[in-house]
Coordinates of C-alpha atoms in Angstrom, one line a residue:
M1472 CA -53.9 26.0 -30.7
A1473 CA -56.0 22.9 -30.9
I1474 CA -54.3 19.9 -29.0
V1475 CA -54.3 17.6 -32.3
D1476 CA -52.4 20.6 -34.0
K1477 CA -49.8 20.6 -31.2
I1478 CA -49.4 16.9 -31.6
R1479 CA -48.8 17.1 -35.4
D1480 CA -46.4 20.1 -35.0
A1481 CA -44.5 18.2 -32.3
G1482 CA -43.9 15.2 -34.8
I1483 CA -45.4 12.7 -32.4
V1484 CA -45.7 9.1 -33.7
G1485 CA -46.5 6.0 -31.8
C1486 CA -43.6 5.4 -29.4
G1487 CA -43.9 1.5 -29.0
G1488 CA -45.1 0.3 -32.5
A1489 CA -44.7 0.9 -36.1
G1490 CA -44.7 4.7 -35.7
F1491 CA -48.2 5.7 -36.8
P1492 CA -48.5 9.5 -36.9
T1493 CA -50.5 10.3 -33.7
H1494 CA -52.4 13.3 -34.9
V1495 CA -54.0 11.2 -37.6
K1496 CA -55.5 8.7 -34.9
Y1497 CA -57.7 11.6 -33.4
G1498 CA -59.3 12.3 -36.7
G1499 CA -62.8 10.8 -36.0
R1500 CA -65.4 10.3 -33.2
I1501 CA -63.9 8.5 -30.3
E1502 CA -65.8 6.7 -27.6
Y1503 CA -62.8 5.2 -25.9
L1504 CA -59.3 6.6 -25.3
I1505 CA -57.1 3.6 -24.1
V1506 CA -53.6 4.3 -22.7
N1507 CA -51.6 1.0 -23.3
G1508 CA -49.5 0.6 -20.0
A1509 CA -49.3 -3.1 -20.3
E1510 CA -45.7 -3.0 -21.7
C1511 CA -46.3 -6.5 -22.4
E1512 CA -42.8 -7.4 -23.9
P1513 CA -40.7 -9.1 -21.3
L1514 CA -37.8 -7.1 -20.1
L1515 CA -38.9 -3.6 -21.1
R1516 CA -39.5 -1.2 -18.3
T1517 CA -39.8 2.2 -20.1
D1518 CA -43.6 2.8 -19.7
R1519 CA -43.5 1.5 -16.1
Y1520 CA -40.9 4.1 -15.3
I1521 CA -42.9 6.9 -16.9
M1522 CA -46.2 5.9 -15.1
L1523 CA -44.2 5.8 -11.8
N1524 CA -42.3 9.0 -12.2
H1525 CA -44.5 11.2 -14.7
A1526 CA -48.1 10.3 -13.7
P1527 CA -49.2 13.9 -13.3
E1528 CA -48.1 14.8 -16.9
L1529 CA -49.9 11.7 -18.2
V1530 CA -53.2 12.6 -16.4
R1531 CA -52.9 16.2 -17.6
A1532 CA -52.6 15.2 -21.3
L1533 CA -55.4 12.7 -21.0
A1534 CA -57.8 15.1 -19.3
A1535 CA -57.0 17.7 -22.1
L1536 CA -57.6 15.2 -24.7
K1537 CA -60.9 13.8 -23.2
S1538 CA -62.2 17.4 -22.7
E1539 CA -61.2 18.9 -26.0
L1540 CA -62.2 15.9 -28.2
N1541 CA -65.3 15.2 -26.1
I1542 CA -64.2 11.6 -25.5
P1543 CA -66.7 9.7 -23.1
H1544 CA -64.4 7.2 -21.7
C1545 CA -60.6 7.3 -20.9
V1546 CA -59.0 4.3 -19.6
I1547 CA -55.5 3.5 -18.6
A1548 CA -54.9 -0.3 -19.0
L1549 CA -51.9 -2.0 -17.3
K1550 CA -51.2 -5.3 -15.5
H1551 CA -52.5 -5.8 -12.0
H1552 CA -49.2 -6.7 -10.5
Y1553 CA -47.9 -3.1 -11.4
A1554 CA -48.8 -2.1 -7.9
R1555 CA -46.5 1.0 -7.5
E1556 CA -47.4 2.3 -10.9
I1557 CA -51.3 1.9 -10.2
T1558 CA -50.8 3.7 -7.0
S1559 CA -48.9 6.5 -8.6
L1560 CA -51.7 6.8 -11.3
R1561 CA -54.5 6.7 -8.9
K1562 CA -52.8 9.6 -6.8
A1563 CA -52.4 11.8 -9.9
I1564 CA -56.0 11.1 -11.1
A1565 CA -57.4 12.1 -7.7
A1566 CA -55.1 15.2 -7.5
A1567 CA -56.4 16.3 -10.8
G1568 CA -60.0 15.3 -10.2
A1569 CA -59.9 13.7 -13.5
D1570 CA -62.5 11.4 -15.0
I1571 CA -60.0 8.7 -16.0
A1572 CA -60.4 5.0 -15.1
I1573 CA -57.8 2.2 -14.4
H1574 CA -58.3 -1.1 -16.0
E1575 CA -56.2 -3.9 -14.4
M1576 CA -55.3 -6.9 -16.6
E1577 CA -53.7 -10.3 -16.1
S1578 CA -50.0 -10.7 -16.8
F1579 CA -50.2 -12.4 -20.2
Y1580 CA -48.5 -12.0 -23.5
P1581 CA -49.4 -10.2 -25.6
A1582 CA -51.6 -8.0 -23.4
G1583 CA -50.4 -4.8 -25.0
D1584 CA -51.4 -5.8 -28.6
E1585 CA -53.7 -3.2 -29.8
Q1586 CA -56.6 -5.3 -30.7
T1587 CA -56.3 -7.6 -27.6
I1588 CA -56.3 -4.3 -25.3
V1589 CA -59.4 -3.1 -27.0
Y1590 CA -61.2 -6.2 -26.4
E1591 CA -59.9 -6.5 -22.7
V1592 CA -61.3 -3.0 -21.9
T1593 CA -64.3 -2.6 -23.9
G1594 CA -65.4 -6.2 -24.9
R1595 CA -65.4 -5.2 -28.5
V1596 CA -63.7 -7.0 -31.2
V1597 CA -61.9 -5.0 -33.8
P1598 CA -62.8 -6.6 -37.2
P1599 CA -60.0 -8.5 -39.1
A1600 CA -57.5 -6.1 -40.8
A1601 CA -59.2 -3.1 -39.3
I1602 CA -57.9 -0.5 -36.9
P1603 CA -59.4 0.2 -33.2
M1604 CA -61.4 3.3 -34.6
A1605 CA -63.6 0.8 -36.3
V1606 CA -65.1 0.2 -32.9
G1607 CA -64.7 3.9 -31.8
T1608 CA -61.5 3.4 -30.1
V1609 CA -58.0 5.0 -30.0
V1610 CA -55.1 3.3 -28.4
N1611 CA -51.9 5.1 -27.3
N1612 CA -49.1 3.8 -25.4
V1613 CA -47.8 5.5 -22.2
A1614 CA -44.7 7.2 -23.8
T1615 CA -46.8 8.6 -26.5
I1616 CA -49.2 10.2 -24.1
Y1617 CA -46.1 11.7 -22.2
A1618 CA -44.9 13.2 -25.5
I1619 CA -48.3 14.7 -26.0
S1620 CA -48.0 16.4 -22.5
Q1621 CA -44.6 17.8 -23.6
A1622 CA -46.3 19.1 -26.8
M1623 CA -48.9 21.0 -24.8
D1624 CA -45.9 23.2 -23.6
G1625 CA -44.6 23.5 -27.2
I1626 CA -41.8 20.8 -26.6
P1627 CA -41.3 18.9 -29.9
F1628 CA -40.7 15.0 -30.0
T1629 CA -36.8 15.1 -29.8
R1630 CA -35.9 12.8 -26.9
K1631 CA -36.7 9.0 -26.4
F1632 CA -37.1 7.0 -23.4
L1633 CA -35.8 3.4 -23.8
T1634 CA -34.7 0.3 -21.8
V1635 CA -31.2 -1.0 -22.1
T1636 CA -30.9 -4.5 -20.5
G1637 CA -29.8 -8.0 -20.8
E1638 CA -26.0 -8.8 -20.7
V1639 CA -25.0 -5.2 -19.8
R1640 CA -23.2 -4.1 -16.7
K1641 CA -25.8 -1.5 -15.6
P1642 CA -29.5 -2.3 -16.9
T1643 CA -31.1 1.1 -17.1
I1644 CA -33.7 3.4 -18.6
L1645 CA -32.3 6.1 -20.8
C1646 CA -33.6 9.3 -22.1
V1647 CA -31.5 10.4 -25.1
P1648 CA -32.1 12.6 -28.1
V1649 CA -33.4 10.8 -31.2
G1650 CA -30.7 9.8 -33.5
T1651 CA -28.3 8.8 -30.6
S1652 CA -26.2 5.8 -31.5
Y1653 CA -26.6 2.3 -30.0
A1654 CA -22.9 2.4 -29.2
T1655 CA -23.6 5.4 -26.9
C1656 CA -26.6 3.7 -25.3
L1657 CA -24.6 0.6 -24.5
A1658 CA -21.8 2.7 -23.1
L1659 CA -24.3 4.5 -20.8
A1660 CA -25.6 1.1 -19.5
G1661 CA -22.0 0.2 -18.5
G1662 CA -21.2 -1.7 -21.7
P1663 CA -21.8 -5.2 -22.7
V1664 CA -20.6 -7.9 -20.2
H1665 CA -19.0 -9.9 -23.1
K1666 CA -17.0 -8.9 -26.0
E1667 CA -19.2 -10.8 -28.4
Y1668 CA -23.0 -10.4 -28.2
F1669 CA -26.4 -10.3 -30.1
I1670 CA -28.7 -7.2 -30.1
V1671 CA -32.4 -7.1 -30.3
N1672 CA -34.0 -3.8 -31.1
G1673 CA -37.2 -3.8 -29.0
G1674 CA -38.5 -6.6 -26.9
P1675 CA -37.5 -10.3 -27.1
M1676 CA -40.8 -11.5 -28.6
M1677 CA -41.3 -8.9 -31.4
G1678 CA -38.0 -7.0 -31.6
K1679 CA -35.7 -6.9 -34.6
P1680 CA -32.6 -9.1 -34.4
M1681 CA -29.3 -7.3 -35.1
T1682 CA -25.7 -8.6 -35.3
M1683 CA -23.0 -6.6 -33.7
E1684 CA -22.1 -5.1 -37.0
E1685 CA -25.5 -4.0 -37.7
A1686 CA -25.9 -2.5 -34.2
A1687 CA -22.8 -0.6 -34.8
N1688 CA -24.7 1.6 -37.4
A1689 CA -28.0 1.7 -35.7
V1690 CA -29.4 4.8 -33.9
V1691 CA -32.3 5.5 -31.6
T1692 CA -35.5 6.5 -33.6
K1693 CA -38.8 7.7 -32.4
T1694 CA -40.0 4.1 -32.2
T1695 CA -37.2 2.5 -30.3
S1696 CA -38.4 1.0 -27.0
G1697 CA -35.5 -1.1 -25.9
I1698 CA -32.0 -2.4 -26.7
L1699 CA -31.5 -5.9 -25.5
V1700 CA -28.0 -7.3 -25.4
L1701 CA -28.2 -11.2 -25.5
P1702 CA -25.7 -14.2 -25.7
R1703 CA -24.1 -14.5 -29.1
D1704 CA -25.2 -18.2 -29.1
G1705 CA -28.7 -17.7 -27.6
Y1706 CA -32.1 -18.3 -28.9
H1707 CA -32.4 -15.1 -30.8
A1708 CA -28.9 -15.5 -32.5
R1709 CA -29.8 -19.1 -33.5
T1710 CA -33.2 -18.4 -34.9
S1711 CA -32.1 -15.4 -36.9
Q1712 CA -29.8 -17.5 -39.0
V1713 CA -32.4 -19.8 -40.4
D1714 CA -33.3 -18.8 -43.8
M1715 CA -36.9 -19.1 -45.4
K1716 CA -35.8 -22.2 -47.5
R1717 CA -35.0 -24.1 -44.4
M1718 CA -38.1 -22.9 -42.6
L1719 CA -40.3 -24.4 -45.4
N1720 CA -38.3 -27.5 -45.5
Q1721 CA -38.8 -28.0 -41.8
A1722 CA -42.5 -27.3 -42.1
R1723 CA -42.7 -30.1 -44.7
S1724 CA -40.8 -32.6 -42.7
A1725 CA -41.9 -31.7 -39.2
C1726 CA -45.2 -30.0 -39.0
I1727 CA -47.5 -32.5 -37.2
Q1728 CA -50.7 -30.3 -37.6
C1729 CA -51.3 -30.3 -33.9
T1730 CA -53.1 -27.0 -34.2
A1731 CA -51.5 -25.5 -31.2
C1732 CA -50.3 -22.5 -33.1
S1733 CA -54.0 -21.7 -34.0
Q1734 CA -55.3 -22.6 -30.7
L1735 CA -53.1 -20.0 -29.0
C1736 CA -53.0 -17.4 -31.6
P1737 CA -54.3 -14.2 -30.0
R1738 CA -55.9 -12.9 -33.1
H1739 CA -57.7 -16.3 -33.8
M1740 CA -58.8 -16.1 -30.2
L1741 CA -60.5 -12.9 -31.0
G1742 CA -62.6 -14.7 -33.6
H1743 CA -60.4 -13.7 -36.6
P1744 CA -60.1 -16.4 -39.4
L1745 CA -56.4 -16.7 -39.0
Q1746 CA -55.3 -20.3 -38.7
P1747 CA -51.5 -20.7 -38.8
H1748 CA -51.6 -24.5 -38.9
R1749 CA -53.5 -24.5 -42.1
I1750 CA -51.0 -21.9 -43.6
M1751 CA -48.1 -24.1 -42.5
R1752 CA -49.9 -27.1 -44.1
K1753 CA -50.5 -25.4 -47.4
M1754 CA -46.8 -24.1 -47.5
A1755 CA -45.6 -27.6 -46.6
M1756 CA -47.2 -29.0 -49.7
G1757 CA -45.1 -26.9 -51.9
G1758 CA -45.8 -25.1 -55.1
N1759 CA -45.2 -21.6 -56.4
V1760 CA -45.8 -18.9 -53.8
E1761 CA -47.3 -16.7 -56.3
Q1762 CA -50.1 -19.3 -57.1
L1763 CA -50.7 -19.9 -53.4
L1764 CA -51.4 -16.2 -52.9
N1765 CA -55.1 -17.0 -54.2
D1766 CA -55.8 -19.4 -51.5
P1767 CA -58.0 -17.9 -48.8
D1768 CA -56.1 -19.5 -45.9
I1769 CA -52.8 -18.0 -47.2
R1770 CA -54.5 -14.6 -47.6
N1771 CA -55.5 -14.8 -43.9
A1772 CA -51.7 -14.4 -43.2
Q1773 CA -52.3 -10.8 -43.5
L1774 CA -54.2 -10.9 -40.2
C1775 CA -51.0 -12.0 -38.3
C1776 CA -49.8 -9.4 -35.6
E1777 CA -46.5 -11.2 -35.5
C1778 CA -46.5 -11.6 -31.8
G1779 CA -44.6 -14.8 -32.0
I1780 CA -46.8 -16.9 -29.7
C1781 CA -47.2 -19.5 -32.4
E1782 CA -43.5 -20.3 -32.8
T1783 CA -42.0 -19.3 -29.5
Y1784 CA -44.6 -20.7 -27.2
A1785 CA -47.1 -22.9 -29.0
C1786 CA -45.3 -25.0 -31.7
P1787 CA -43.8 -28.3 -30.2
M1788 CA -41.6 -28.8 -33.2
G1789 CA -39.6 -25.4 -33.1
L1790 CA -41.1 -24.3 -36.5
F1791 CA -41.5 -20.8 -37.7
P1792 CA -45.1 -19.9 -38.6
R1793 CA -44.7 -16.3 -37.6
K1794 CA -41.8 -15.7 -39.9
I1795 CA -43.7 -17.6 -42.8
N1796 CA -46.7 -15.4 -42.2
A1797 CA -44.5 -12.3 -42.3
M1798 CA -43.1 -13.4 -45.6
L1799 CA -46.5 -14.0 -46.9
K1800 CA -47.7 -10.7 -45.9
G1801 CA -44.8 -9.1 -47.9
E1802 CA -45.6 -11.2 -50.9
L1803 CA -49.4 -10.3 -50.7
G1804 CA -48.5 -6.7 -50.3
K1805 CA -46.3 -6.8 -53.5
A1806 CA -49.2 -8.4 -55.3
G1807 CA -51.6 -5.6 -54.2
I1808 CA -53.8 -8.1 -52.4
R1809 CA -55.5 -6.7 -49.4
Y1810 CA -57.7 -8.6 -47.0
K1811 CA -61.4 -7.8 -46.9
A1812 CA -63.3 -8.8 -43.9
E1813 CA -66.9 -10.0 -44.0
E1814 CA -69.7 -7.5 -43.0
K1815 CA -70.6 -9.1 -39.6
E1816 CA -70.2 -8.8 -35.9
W1817 CA -67.2 -10.5 -34.9
T1818 CA -67.1 -12.3 -31.5
A1819 CA -64.2 -13.7 -29.4
S1820 CA -63.7 -17.5 -28.8
P1821 CA -65.2 -18.6 -25.6
L1822 CA -62.0 -20.4 -25.0
R1823 CA -60.0 -17.3 -25.0
E1824 CA -59.5 -16.8 -21.2
N1825 CA -58.0 -20.3 -20.8
R1826 CA -55.5 -19.9 -23.7
K1827 CA -53.6 -16.6 -22.5
A1828 CA -49.8 -17.3 -22.5
P1829 CA -48.3 -16.2 -19.1
S1830 CA -45.7 -13.5 -19.6
E1831 CA -42.9 -15.3 -17.5
R1832 CA -43.4 -18.4 -19.4
T1833 CA -42.9 -16.7 -22.7
A1834 CA -39.8 -15.1 -21.5
A1835 CA -38.4 -18.5 -20.4
R1836 CA -39.3 -19.9 -24.0
V1837 CA -37.1 -17.4 -25.7
G1838 CA -34.2 -17.7 -23.2
V1839 CA -34.5 -14.4 -21.4
Q1840 CA -36.0 -15.4 -18.0
K1841 CA -32.6 -14.7 -16.5
Y1842 CA -33.3 -11.0 -16.9
Y1843 CA -37.1 -11.1 -16.3
D1844 CA -37.0 -10.0 -12.7
Y1845 CA -34.5 -7.2 -13.2
E1846 CA -35.5 -4.1 -11.0
I1847 CA -34.8 -1.2 -13.3
T1848 CA -35.7 2.1 -11.8
N1849 CA -32.8 4.4 -12.6
L1850 CA -32.8 6.9 -15.4
I1851 CA -29.7 8.2 -17.3
T1852 CA -29.9 11.2 -19.6
A1853 CA -27.3 12.1 -22.1
Q1854 CA -26.4 14.7 -24.7
P1855 CA -24.2 13.1 -27.4
D1856 CA -21.9 15.1 -29.6
Q1857 CA -23.5 13.9 -32.9
V1858 CA -26.9 12.5 -33.8
E1859 CA -28.1 10.9 -37.1
L1860 CA -31.9 11.2 -37.8
P1861 CA -33.4 8.9 -40.2
L1862 CA -35.9 10.5 -42.5
R1863 CA -38.0 7.3 -42.2
M1864 CA -39.0 6.4 -38.7
H1865 CA -42.7 6.3 -38.8
I1866 CA -45.4 4.9 -41.1
G1867 CA -46.0 6.7 -44.3
A1868 CA -43.7 8.8 -46.7
P1869 CA -40.1 9.6 -45.5
A1870 CA -39.8 13.2 -44.5
V1871 CA -38.3 15.8 -46.8
P1872 CA -35.3 17.7 -45.5
T1873 CA -35.7 21.4 -44.9
V1874 CA -31.9 22.0 -44.2
T1875 CA -28.7 21.7 -46.0
V1876 CA -25.2 20.9 -45.1
G1877 CA -23.5 23.6 -43.1
D1878 CA -26.8 25.0 -41.7
R1879 CA -26.7 25.7 -37.8
V1880 CA -29.8 24.3 -36.0
R1881 CA -31.1 24.6 -32.4
E1882 CA -32.6 21.6 -30.5
G1883 CA -36.4 21.8 -31.5
D1884 CA -35.8 23.4 -35.1
R1885 CA -37.8 21.6 -37.8
I1886 CA -35.3 19.9 -40.1
A1887 CA -37.6 17.7 -42.2
V1888 CA -41.3 17.7 -43.0
P1889 CA -43.8 15.2 -44.7
P1890 CA -44.4 15.6 -48.4
Q1891 CA -47.4 17.6 -49.2
G1892 CA -50.6 15.7 -48.8
S1893 CA -48.9 12.6 -47.5
L1894 CA -49.1 10.6 -44.3
G1895 CA -46.0 11.3 -42.3
A1896 CA -44.3 13.3 -39.4
V1897 CA -42.4 16.3 -38.8
I1898 CA -38.6 15.8 -37.6
H1899 CA -36.8 18.0 -35.4
A1900 CA -33.2 18.7 -34.5
S1901 CA -32.6 16.7 -31.3
I1902 CA -29.4 18.6 -30.5
S1903 CA -27.9 22.1 -31.3
G1904 CA -25.1 22.1 -33.8
R1905 CA -24.2 22.0 -37.5
V1906 CA -25.7 20.0 -40.1
T1907 CA -22.9 17.9 -41.6
Q1908 CA -24.8 15.5 -43.8
V1909 CA -28.1 15.3 -45.6
G1910 CA -29.1 12.0 -47.1
Q1911 CA -31.3 9.1 -45.8
R1912 CA -30.3 10.5 -42.5
I1913 CA -29.6 14.0 -41.2
V1914 CA -26.4 14.3 -39.3
I1915 CA -26.0 17.1 -36.8
E1916 CA -22.8 17.7 -34.8
K1917 CA -22.2 19.8 -31.7
E1918 CA -19.9 22.8 -32.5

């Protein structure tokens, strides 16, 4: 069976982003396959663990992809201070005799942004609103490549590596079945230090804030990269309570048009016409949002990657350009307005190299520097008595169940598939047991 078919049948999606079905990425002519090992979100250690402990599996998968798909260049890009990981990868590459390069980057945020890493490795600028394939490139993160290695042996994507850190007693890397509850994950990390806390699903810069109550119903999905336990009164908890009306009022009263948000915006530095300060000015002027959607500057909000540099690192007034951009992206989507880039060659700003945000300083700005240097190298595996597998945990259409209540399943069995002709991914049972519920989630309980 072809490797792309194995990827599709295993139900692999991007492990660190929005969950784009991986097999679809390999549908064109590829000049560069870039493995994103930057893990640029402060505090996360999952990909570093895999590079250190599973380098031979990564190299095996990359060599197979390179050979079967006739890819000229295969590059693993990671930060230069990941010394042990680089040594591990070089050793595995040498042992396999593989034609795989290592690209060492500075420690800046967001080094792992897909379009940023393409430029760092190839010097090519992905056009605004385009995907890396527009410049002959595919980007997968480390965990996704590891899942491809598993798929080569017929093992479907049923288990997830993730980091649990912050205000927990034993910060750790977990490998748990997809559908494991957050409560189980927190218990495996020794439990929260305090009775009251705040959760972030993902990293501290781009992760989704969650209250204790929301986290109580949350489960690990194919895209869960980390669970951060943070103070109840910390930066993330405070900013999550600010509603859009207040954000706009603050923009009207406090935006000084210093342009720092635009000067430090990673996409603007790649030459994209995104200027958050202009968006903030026009939103501050007031007016009906629907009318503003016709404004070219407002439409450029669609180019925002929501990395958060503008509001967490650049803005001296504590405003929220990222969240306002995200709101506008939603409104533009509802209105059916899609960005159309000019037909031209795009070039990065000559000032870009001097405007990279150091990773540790970004961590300090969002109040997580306390956890920045945690050495997390231990792995805990678990097999819970129950899992809840959401039908939507990837880009595209939700999967359609192929099981009913009462069915017995074994780990690895298909339990949901994409609708015919739709973008999506297969979902497999992550534990063996009996199906007890089929709705927006499929619940499986051990017998």
